[in-house]
Each structure stands twice: as structure tokens, then as C-alpha cells.
Tab-separated table of C-alpha atoms in Angstrom:
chain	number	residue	atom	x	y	z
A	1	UNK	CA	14.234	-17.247	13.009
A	2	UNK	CA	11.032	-19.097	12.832
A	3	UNK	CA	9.555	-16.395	15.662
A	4	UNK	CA	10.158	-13.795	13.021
A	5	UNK	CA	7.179	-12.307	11.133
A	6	UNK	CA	7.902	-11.236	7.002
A	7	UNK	CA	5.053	-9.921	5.555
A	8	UNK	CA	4.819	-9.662	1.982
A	9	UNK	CA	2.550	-7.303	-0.193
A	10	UNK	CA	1.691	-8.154	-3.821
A	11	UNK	CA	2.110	-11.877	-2.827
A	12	UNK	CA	-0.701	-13.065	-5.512
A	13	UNK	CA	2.181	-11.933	-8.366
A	14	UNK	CA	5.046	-13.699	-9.804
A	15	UNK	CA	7.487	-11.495	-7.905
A	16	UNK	CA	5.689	-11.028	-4.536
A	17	UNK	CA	5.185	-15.345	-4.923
A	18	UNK	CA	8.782	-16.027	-5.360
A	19	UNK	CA	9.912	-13.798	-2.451
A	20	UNK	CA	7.226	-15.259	0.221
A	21	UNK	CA	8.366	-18.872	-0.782
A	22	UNK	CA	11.993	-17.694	-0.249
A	23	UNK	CA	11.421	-16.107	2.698
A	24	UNK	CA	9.386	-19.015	4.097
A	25	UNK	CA	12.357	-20.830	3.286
A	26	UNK	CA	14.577	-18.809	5.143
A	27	UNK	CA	12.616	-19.372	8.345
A	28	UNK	CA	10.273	-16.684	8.611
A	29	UNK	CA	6.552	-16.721	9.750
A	30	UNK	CA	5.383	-15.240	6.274
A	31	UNK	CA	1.946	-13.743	5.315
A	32	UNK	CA	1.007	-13.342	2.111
A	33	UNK	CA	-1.075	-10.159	1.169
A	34	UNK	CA	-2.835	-9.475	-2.478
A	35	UNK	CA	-5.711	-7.940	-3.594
A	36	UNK	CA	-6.946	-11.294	-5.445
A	37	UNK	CA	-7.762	-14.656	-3.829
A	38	UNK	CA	-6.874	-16.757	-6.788
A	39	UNK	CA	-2.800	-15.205	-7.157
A	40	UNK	CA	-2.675	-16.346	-3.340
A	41	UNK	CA	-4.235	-19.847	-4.179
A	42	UNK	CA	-0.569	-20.385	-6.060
A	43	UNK	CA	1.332	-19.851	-2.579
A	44	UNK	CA	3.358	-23.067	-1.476
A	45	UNK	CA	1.513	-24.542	1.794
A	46	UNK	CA	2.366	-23.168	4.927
A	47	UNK	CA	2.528	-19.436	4.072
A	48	UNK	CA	-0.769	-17.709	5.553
A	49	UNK	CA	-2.717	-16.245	3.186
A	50	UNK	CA	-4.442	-12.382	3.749
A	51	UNK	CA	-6.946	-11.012	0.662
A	52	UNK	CA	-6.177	-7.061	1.412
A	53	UNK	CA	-6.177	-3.945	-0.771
A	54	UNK	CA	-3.090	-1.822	0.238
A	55	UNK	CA	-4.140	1.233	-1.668
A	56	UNK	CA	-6.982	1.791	1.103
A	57	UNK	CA	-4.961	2.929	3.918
A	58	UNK	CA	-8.027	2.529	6.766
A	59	UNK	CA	-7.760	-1.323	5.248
A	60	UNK	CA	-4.386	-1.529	5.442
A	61	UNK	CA	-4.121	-0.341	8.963
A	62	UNK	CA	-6.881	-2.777	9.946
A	63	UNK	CA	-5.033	-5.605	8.170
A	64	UNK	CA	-1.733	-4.961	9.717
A	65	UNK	CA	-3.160	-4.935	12.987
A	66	UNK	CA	-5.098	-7.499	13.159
A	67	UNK	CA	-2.027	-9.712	11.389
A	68	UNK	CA	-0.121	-8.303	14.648
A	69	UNK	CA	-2.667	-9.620	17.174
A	70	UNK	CA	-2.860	-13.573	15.031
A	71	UNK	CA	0.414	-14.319	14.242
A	72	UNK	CA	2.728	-11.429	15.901
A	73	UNK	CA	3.773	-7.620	14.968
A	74	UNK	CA	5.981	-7.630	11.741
A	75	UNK	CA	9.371	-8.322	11.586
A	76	UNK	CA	10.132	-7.362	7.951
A	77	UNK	CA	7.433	-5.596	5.272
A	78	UNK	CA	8.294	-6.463	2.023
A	79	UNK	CA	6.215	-4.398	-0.928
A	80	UNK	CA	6.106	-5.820	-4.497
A	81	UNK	CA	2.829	-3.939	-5.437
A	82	UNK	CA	2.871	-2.358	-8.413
A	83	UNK	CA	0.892	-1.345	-11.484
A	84	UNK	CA	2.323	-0.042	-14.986
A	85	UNK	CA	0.998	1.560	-17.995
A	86	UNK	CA	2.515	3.122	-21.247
A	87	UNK	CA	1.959	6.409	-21.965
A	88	UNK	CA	4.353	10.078	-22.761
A	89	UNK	CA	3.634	13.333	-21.017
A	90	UNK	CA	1.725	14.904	-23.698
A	91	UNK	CA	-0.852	12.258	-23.589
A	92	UNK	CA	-1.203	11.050	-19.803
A	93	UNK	CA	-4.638	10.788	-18.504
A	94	UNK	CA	-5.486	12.103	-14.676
A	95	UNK	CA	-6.797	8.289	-14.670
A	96	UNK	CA	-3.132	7.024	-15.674
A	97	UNK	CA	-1.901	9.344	-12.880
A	98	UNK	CA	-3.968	8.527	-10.191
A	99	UNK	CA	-3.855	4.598	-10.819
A	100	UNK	CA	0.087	4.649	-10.858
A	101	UNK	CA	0.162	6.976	-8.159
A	102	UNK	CA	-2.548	4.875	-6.124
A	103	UNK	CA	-1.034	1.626	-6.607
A	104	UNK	CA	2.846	2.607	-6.629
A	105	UNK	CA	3.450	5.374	-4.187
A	106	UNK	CA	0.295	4.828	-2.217
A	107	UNK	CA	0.405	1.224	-1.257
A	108	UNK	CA	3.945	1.477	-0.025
A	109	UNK	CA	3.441	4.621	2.036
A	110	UNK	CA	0.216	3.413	3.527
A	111	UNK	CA	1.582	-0.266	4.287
A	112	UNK	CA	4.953	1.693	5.754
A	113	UNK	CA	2.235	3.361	8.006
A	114	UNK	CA	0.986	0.514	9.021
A	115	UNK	CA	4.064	-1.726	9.992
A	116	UNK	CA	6.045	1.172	11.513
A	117	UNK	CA	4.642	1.678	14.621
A	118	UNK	CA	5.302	-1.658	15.799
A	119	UNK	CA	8.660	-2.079	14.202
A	120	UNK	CA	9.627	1.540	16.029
A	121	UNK	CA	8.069	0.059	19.288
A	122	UNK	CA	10.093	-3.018	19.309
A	123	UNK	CA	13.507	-0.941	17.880
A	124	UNK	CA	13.836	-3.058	14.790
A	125	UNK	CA	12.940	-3.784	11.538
A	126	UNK	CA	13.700	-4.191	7.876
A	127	UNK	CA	11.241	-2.867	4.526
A	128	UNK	CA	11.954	-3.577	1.060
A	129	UNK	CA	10.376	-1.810	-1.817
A	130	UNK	CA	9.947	-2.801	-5.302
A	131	UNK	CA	11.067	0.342	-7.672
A	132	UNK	CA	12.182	0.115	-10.982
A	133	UNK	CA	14.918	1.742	-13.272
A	134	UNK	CA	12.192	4.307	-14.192
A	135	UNK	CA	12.378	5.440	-11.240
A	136	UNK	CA	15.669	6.993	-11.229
A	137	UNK	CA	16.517	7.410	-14.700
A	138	UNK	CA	13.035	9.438	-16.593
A	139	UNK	CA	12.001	6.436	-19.916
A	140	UNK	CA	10.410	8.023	-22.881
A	141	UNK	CA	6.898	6.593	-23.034
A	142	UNK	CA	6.531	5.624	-19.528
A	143	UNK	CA	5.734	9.560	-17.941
A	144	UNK	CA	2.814	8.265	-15.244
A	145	UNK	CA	4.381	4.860	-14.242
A	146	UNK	CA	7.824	6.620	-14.130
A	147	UNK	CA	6.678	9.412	-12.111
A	148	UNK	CA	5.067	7.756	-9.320
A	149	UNK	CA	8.236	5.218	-9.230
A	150	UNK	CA	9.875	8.165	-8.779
A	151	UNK	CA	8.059	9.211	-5.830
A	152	UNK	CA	8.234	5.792	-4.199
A	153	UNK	CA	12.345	6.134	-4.231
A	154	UNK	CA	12.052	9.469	-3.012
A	155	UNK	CA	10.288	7.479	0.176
A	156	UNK	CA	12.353	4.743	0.310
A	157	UNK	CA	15.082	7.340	1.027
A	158	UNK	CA	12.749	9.619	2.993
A	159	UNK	CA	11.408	6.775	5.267
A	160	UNK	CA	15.210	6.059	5.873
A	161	UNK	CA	16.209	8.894	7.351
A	162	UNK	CA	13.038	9.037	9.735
A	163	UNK	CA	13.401	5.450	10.883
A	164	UNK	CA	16.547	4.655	10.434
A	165	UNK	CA	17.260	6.209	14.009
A	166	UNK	CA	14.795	4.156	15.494
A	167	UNK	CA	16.761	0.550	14.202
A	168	UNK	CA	14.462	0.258	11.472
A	169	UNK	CA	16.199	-0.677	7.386
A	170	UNK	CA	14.643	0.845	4.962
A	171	UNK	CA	16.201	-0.268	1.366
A	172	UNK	CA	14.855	-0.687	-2.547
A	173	UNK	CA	15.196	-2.845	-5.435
A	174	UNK	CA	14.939	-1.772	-8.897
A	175	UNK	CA	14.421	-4.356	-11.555
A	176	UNK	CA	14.207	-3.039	-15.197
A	177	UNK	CA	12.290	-6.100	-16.614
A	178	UNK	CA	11.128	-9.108	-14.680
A	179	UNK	CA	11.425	-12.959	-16.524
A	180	UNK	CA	7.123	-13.460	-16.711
A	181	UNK	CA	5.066	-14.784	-18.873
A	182	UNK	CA	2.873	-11.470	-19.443
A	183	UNK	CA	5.961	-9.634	-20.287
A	184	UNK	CA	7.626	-12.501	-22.321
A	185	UNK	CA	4.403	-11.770	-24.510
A	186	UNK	CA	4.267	-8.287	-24.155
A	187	UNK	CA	8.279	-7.153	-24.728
A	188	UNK	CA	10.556	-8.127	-27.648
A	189	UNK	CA	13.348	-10.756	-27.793
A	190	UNK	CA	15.706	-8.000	-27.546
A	191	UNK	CA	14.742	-6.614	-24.219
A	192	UNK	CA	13.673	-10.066	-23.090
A	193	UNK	CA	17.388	-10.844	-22.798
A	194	UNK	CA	17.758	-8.376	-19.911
A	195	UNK	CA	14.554	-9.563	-17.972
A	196	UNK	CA	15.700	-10.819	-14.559
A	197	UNK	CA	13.429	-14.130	-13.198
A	198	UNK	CA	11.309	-13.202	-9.750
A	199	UNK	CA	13.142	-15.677	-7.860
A	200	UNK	CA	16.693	-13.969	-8.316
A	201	UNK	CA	15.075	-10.796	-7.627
A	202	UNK	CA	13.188	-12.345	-4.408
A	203	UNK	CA	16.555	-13.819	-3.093
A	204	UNK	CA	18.117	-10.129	-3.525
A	205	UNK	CA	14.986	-9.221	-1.166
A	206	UNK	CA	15.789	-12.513	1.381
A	207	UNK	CA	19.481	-11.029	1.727
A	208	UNK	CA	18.238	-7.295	2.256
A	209	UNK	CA	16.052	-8.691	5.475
A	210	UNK	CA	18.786	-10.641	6.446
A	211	UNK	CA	20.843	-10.147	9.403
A	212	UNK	CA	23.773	-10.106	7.030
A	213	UNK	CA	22.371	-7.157	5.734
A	214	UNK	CA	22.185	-5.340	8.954
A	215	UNK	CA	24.635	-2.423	8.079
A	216	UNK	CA	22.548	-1.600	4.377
A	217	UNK	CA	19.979	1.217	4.751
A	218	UNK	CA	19.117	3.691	2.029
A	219	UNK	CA	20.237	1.704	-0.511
A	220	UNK	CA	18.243	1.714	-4.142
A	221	UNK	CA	19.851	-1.364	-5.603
A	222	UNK	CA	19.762	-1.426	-9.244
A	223	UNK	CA	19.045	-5.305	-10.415
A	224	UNK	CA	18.606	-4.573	-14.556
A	225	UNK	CA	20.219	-8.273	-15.539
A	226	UNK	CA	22.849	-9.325	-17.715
């Protein structure tokens, strides 16, 4: 497997960390992608390193392509971008829309843009976005982040059916709370006891990309702990 190219988006987070490191371990040719230098500077050695905003789709494009030419068209896109703010319906901003919408709906459909026309040229391929619960079940409080998480598993299941026929996975993972140390000082002990740590959400990711995955497409795969 050590031909095969995984990149993964949001690398420079806890989440996007854990599942380049597991799918380095797996055997994959991984590049790391993240809008900040220093979350990338955390990577484990031997996992190639990209500073790349996925929100700017011309960027993106660029990125992707010239990530094909280096190393070798992608194998497996894995998206953990994401952004999150608090706020209820009455009181969202255009800013809080556009920022969740940018970061979560935008960044996915732009990188999916990106990797697809090589994964449709070769016949294969396997993408994994990060949802969450709000995104399937509407949260009190959470109106902007839980609409545009909304939208992005609307494409998960949208980018499915269009590339599905062409041999290409499309699946989700939905995580209510992740195990970090910003939300282990942002959340109470009470809702802390569901949080799920990155790596057990990154090795759901490894198995989604897997070959033993091969007959799982559409799925949103709820992952909301004990």
C-alpha cells in the first residue's frame, strides 16, 4: 500500500493529526494539509507537510495538483476541517454564517473538486468527511455551525451518488464531542464523559479507506461515545 496517496485536510488539528499518523501507519504516502505551519510542525516524521487554505478553491485546485505531479494523484481525501461557533437563530450574524459555511461546507466541496478528477480518471477512490451530530439532528444554540454541517451531509450523500458510479467511496463521520484539550476546558464534566479521543475517531477514518471497507458508500456514521 505504500504506492497509495491519503491526503489529509485539517492535518495541523488534533483530529486531522491523529488520522495522518494512523494512516501513515497503515502504509499510505500521506500529506498533511492545514492552514497553519506550526499545527503541521506536531506531525510525526515522515508525513509531508503542505501549508494550504482549503476554503480558496483556485488554492485548493493548485495544491491538489501540484501534490499530484510530487508525490502522485490521490488515493484517498480525508477532510477534518472544521470551524464552530455558538449561537441560536434569532441572533446569528451573516459573519457566523459565512465563516461556518466557508470553512464547513466550502472546504469539503472545493477539496472534493479538486481530488475528483483524478480519482474518476483512475476509477477509484475513497473521501471521508468530518460531520457532526448537528448535522443531522438541529441543537438548540448551535443554528450557523449546525446548518452548514447540515449542508456538508447533504454532500457527502450528494457526492455519493455522482461518484459512486465512477468507483469512487464517498462516506462521513459524525463525532458529537472530540477528547481535546480546548474542549476539556470549554465543555462540562458531564458532556466530557461522551467526548470521543481523535485517535479512535481517526482509526474509524483508517477502516473507511480501507479495502475492507470497499462495499460502504453513503454511509454517515454516527461516532457520539459511550
Amino acid at each position: 500500500m505504500g504506492d497509495r496517496v491519503a491526503l489529509v485536510a485539517g492535518a495541523g488539528g488534533p483530529l486531522g493529526r491523529a488520522t495522518a499518523e494512523s494512516l501513515a501507519g497503515a502504509g499510505f504516502t500521506v500529506v498533511a494539509i492545514d492552514r497553519s505551519e506550526q499545527g503541521l510542525g506536531e506531525l510525526a516524521d515522515g508525513i509531508r507537510r503542505e501549508v494550504g487554505d482549503p476554503t480558496d478553491p483556485a488554492a485548493t485546485k493548485a495544491l491538489v495538483d501540484r501534490i499530484a505531479t510530487e508525490v502522485g494523484a490521490p488515493d484517498v481525501l480525508v477532510n477534518t476541517v472544521g470551524a464552530f461557533r455558538l449561537g441560536d437563530a434569532l441572533t446569528a450574524t451573516p459573519e457566523d454564517l459565512r465563516v461556518m459555511i466557508d470553512v464547513n461546507l466550502g472546504a469539503a466541496l472545493w477539496l472534493s473538486q479538486a481530488v475528483g478528477s483524478y480519482m474518476r480518471q483512475r476509477g477509484s477512490g475513497a473521501i471521508v468527511h468530518v460531520s457532526s451530530r448537528p448535522g443531522i439532528e438541529p441543537t438548540a444554540g448551535m443554528a450557523a455551525y449546525g446548518i452548514s454541517k447540515a449542508a456538508l451531509t447533504h454532500l457527502t450523500r450528494l457526492l455519493d451518488l455522482e461518484l459512486h458510479p465512477h468507483g469512487i467511496r464517498v462516506n462521513a463521520v459524525l463525532p458529537q464531542l472530540l477528547d481535546t484539550p480546548r474542549n476539556r476546558a470549554a465543555f462540562p464534566a458531564d458532556q466530557l464523559a461522551h467526548a470521543v479521543a481523535p485517535k479512535a475517531i481517526a482509526d474509524i477514518i483508517a477502516f473507511l479507506v480501507s479495502d475492507a471497507a470497499a462495499p460502504i458508500s453513503g454511509a454517515l456514521l454516527p461516532a457520539y461515545g459511550a
